[in-house]
Short mmCIF file of C-alpha atoms in Angstrom, two decimals:
data_model
loop_
_atom_site.label_atom_id
_atom_site.label_comp_id
_atom_site.label_asym_id
_atom_site.label_seq_id
_atom_site.Cartn_x
_atom_site.Cartn_y
_atom_site.Cartn_z
CA MET A 1 7.43 69.30 -34.58
CA LEU A 2 9.03 66.35 -32.66
CA PHE A 3 7.23 63.26 -32.05
CA ARG A 4 6.86 61.03 -28.64
CA SER A 5 5.27 57.90 -28.86
CA VAL A 6 4.04 56.40 -25.74
CA ALA A 7 3.63 53.46 -25.37
CA ARG A 8 0.32 51.75 -23.66
CA ILE A 9 -0.69 50.11 -20.95
CA ALA A 10 -3.09 47.92 -22.50
CA ARG A 11 -4.14 45.67 -18.67
CA SER A 12 -1.76 45.50 -16.13
CA GLY A 13 -0.69 42.93 -14.28
CA THR A 14 2.47 41.80 -11.61
CA ASP A 15 3.58 38.27 -13.09
CA LEU A 16 5.05 39.10 -16.65
CA THR A 17 5.48 42.12 -19.41
CA ILE A 18 4.34 41.16 -22.77
CA ALA A 19 5.52 43.80 -24.68
CA ALA A 20 3.43 43.74 -28.65
CA ALA A 21 2.79 46.10 -31.66
CA GLY A 22 -0.03 46.15 -34.02
CA GLN A 23 -2.04 42.42 -34.51
CA MET A 24 0.46 41.24 -31.54
CA VAL A 25 -1.41 43.01 -29.43
CA HIS A 26 -4.97 41.81 -29.59
CA ARG A 27 -2.82 38.32 -29.60
CA ALA A 28 -1.15 39.33 -26.26
CA LEU A 29 -4.30 40.17 -24.71
CA GLU A 30 -6.26 36.82 -25.68
CA ALA A 31 -3.62 35.23 -24.25
CA ALA A 32 -3.21 37.67 -21.31
CA ASP A 33 -7.25 37.04 -20.06
CA LEU A 34 -6.66 32.20 -21.11
CA LEU A 35 -3.73 33.29 -18.04
CA ALA A 36 -5.55 35.29 -16.33
CA GLY A 37 -7.07 31.85 -15.11
CA GLU A 38 -4.65 29.83 -13.96
CA GLY A 39 -3.56 32.82 -11.65
CA VAL A 40 -0.84 34.60 -13.87
CA SER A 41 -0.98 38.10 -14.69
CA CYS A 42 0.28 39.94 -17.78
CA GLU A 43 0.92 42.55 -18.43
CA VAL A 44 -0.18 43.27 -21.78
CA ILE A 45 2.22 46.92 -23.30
CA ASP A 46 1.02 48.38 -27.14
CA LEU A 47 4.36 49.82 -27.71
CA ARG A 48 2.06 51.93 -30.40
CA THR A 49 4.98 52.58 -32.57
CA ILE A 50 8.25 50.85 -33.55
CA GLN A 51 10.16 54.18 -33.62
CA PRO A 52 10.02 56.57 -32.08
CA LEU A 53 10.16 53.00 -29.83
CA ASP A 54 9.08 54.69 -26.21
CA VAL A 55 11.49 52.07 -24.23
CA ASP A 56 10.79 53.76 -21.58
CA THR A 57 7.45 53.08 -20.67
CA VAL A 58 8.01 49.21 -21.03
CA ALA A 59 11.67 49.35 -18.55
CA ALA A 60 9.43 49.98 -15.78
CA SER A 61 6.90 47.40 -15.74
CA VAL A 62 9.87 45.04 -16.05
CA ARG A 63 10.62 46.42 -13.15
CA LYS A 64 7.71 46.03 -11.56
CA THR A 65 7.08 41.83 -12.84
CA GLY A 66 10.52 41.00 -12.98
CA ARG A 67 9.78 38.29 -16.46
CA LEU A 68 9.55 40.40 -20.13
CA LEU A 69 8.18 38.15 -22.70
CA ALA A 70 8.25 40.07 -26.31
CA VAL A 71 6.64 39.27 -29.36
CA ASP A 72 6.58 39.95 -33.30
CA GLU A 73 5.03 38.21 -36.09
CA ALA A 74 8.64 38.68 -37.72
CA TYR A 75 11.44 36.20 -38.44
CA PRO A 76 13.73 35.34 -35.17
CA ARG A 77 16.09 37.62 -36.34
CA CYS A 78 16.89 40.98 -36.77
CA ASN A 79 13.76 42.01 -35.28
CA LEU A 80 11.08 44.22 -32.55
CA ALA A 81 11.05 41.73 -29.95
CA THR A 82 14.36 40.72 -29.89
CA ASP A 83 15.36 44.92 -29.82
CA VAL A 84 13.63 44.92 -27.50
CA MET A 85 14.71 42.60 -25.00
CA ALA A 86 18.61 45.07 -25.63
CA LEU A 87 16.96 48.42 -24.93
CA VAL A 88 15.23 46.95 -21.43
CA ALA A 89 18.29 45.75 -20.31
CA ARG A 90 20.57 48.38 -21.80
CA SER A 91 18.36 49.90 -19.50
CA GLY A 92 20.05 48.64 -16.59
CA ASN A 93 16.50 46.12 -16.13
CA THR A 94 17.06 43.34 -13.54
CA LEU A 95 15.17 40.17 -14.46
CA ASN A 96 14.20 37.81 -12.44
CA VAL A 97 13.66 34.74 -14.39
CA GLY A 98 15.19 36.35 -17.68
CA CYS A 99 13.48 36.93 -21.23
CA CYS A 100 11.50 35.69 -24.26
CA THR A 101 11.45 36.38 -27.57
CA ARG A 102 8.28 35.02 -29.64
CA ASN A 103 8.23 35.18 -33.29
CA THR A 104 4.64 33.80 -35.13
CA ALA A 105 6.55 34.68 -39.02
CA LYS A 106 6.73 31.53 -41.91
CA PRO A 107 10.19 30.55 -44.21
CA ILE A 108 7.43 32.58 -46.63
CA ALA A 109 4.97 34.74 -44.82
CA PRO A 110 1.63 34.00 -46.72
CA TYR A 111 -2.03 35.78 -46.86
CA ALA A 112 -4.45 33.59 -46.89
CA SER A 113 -6.38 33.53 -44.40
CA ALA A 114 -6.24 29.64 -43.59
CA ILE A 115 -2.33 29.59 -43.09
CA THR A 116 -2.05 32.74 -41.01
CA SER A 117 -4.77 32.19 -38.74
CA ASP A 118 -2.43 29.61 -37.50
CA GLY A 119 1.11 31.28 -36.77
CA THR A 120 -0.71 34.36 -35.59
CA ARG A 121 -3.67 33.38 -33.02
CA ALA A 122 -2.18 32.75 -28.64
CA GLY A 123 -2.05 29.91 -29.12
CA SER A 124 -0.43 27.43 -27.29
CA SER A 125 3.25 28.46 -28.07
CA MET A 126 2.82 31.77 -26.22
CA LEU A 127 1.25 30.38 -23.42
CA ARG A 128 4.18 27.94 -23.28
CA LEU A 129 6.45 30.28 -23.33
CA VAL A 130 4.61 32.70 -19.94
CA ARG A 131 4.47 29.70 -18.37
CA LYS A 132 8.11 29.24 -18.58
CA CYS A 133 8.41 32.39 -17.98
CA THR A 134 6.32 32.48 -14.49
CA SER A 135 7.56 29.51 -14.04
CA LYS A 136 3.33 28.83 -13.03
CA ARG A 137 1.82 25.29 -15.50
#
């Protein structure tokens, strides 16, 4: 049997698509909740799996919002966020503003909660990126 992953729309929105997997879905939903209070409507896509990756769901969302923020916990190069960006661009989507990525990884991948909580919470850096991508400050 061939397994086909289908991403889940965790939250509907109209201003920006946030694509995430794993723990970053929760962080994206937290950021979307905060931004809703500022009038920014974020659609959060839970990728569910990264191989296979459901690019069609992300691409359809980006066609609706015109903006994409891909987030993951990896290093800034050769990661899921940049892969999602490339695949969406290859799908022929035209973006109104452009793409942003947010990576939370630091040079060392710590496991102490006091260290990792600072790097992975829906902090000011994700909020700043969404505001930049949507031009809503």
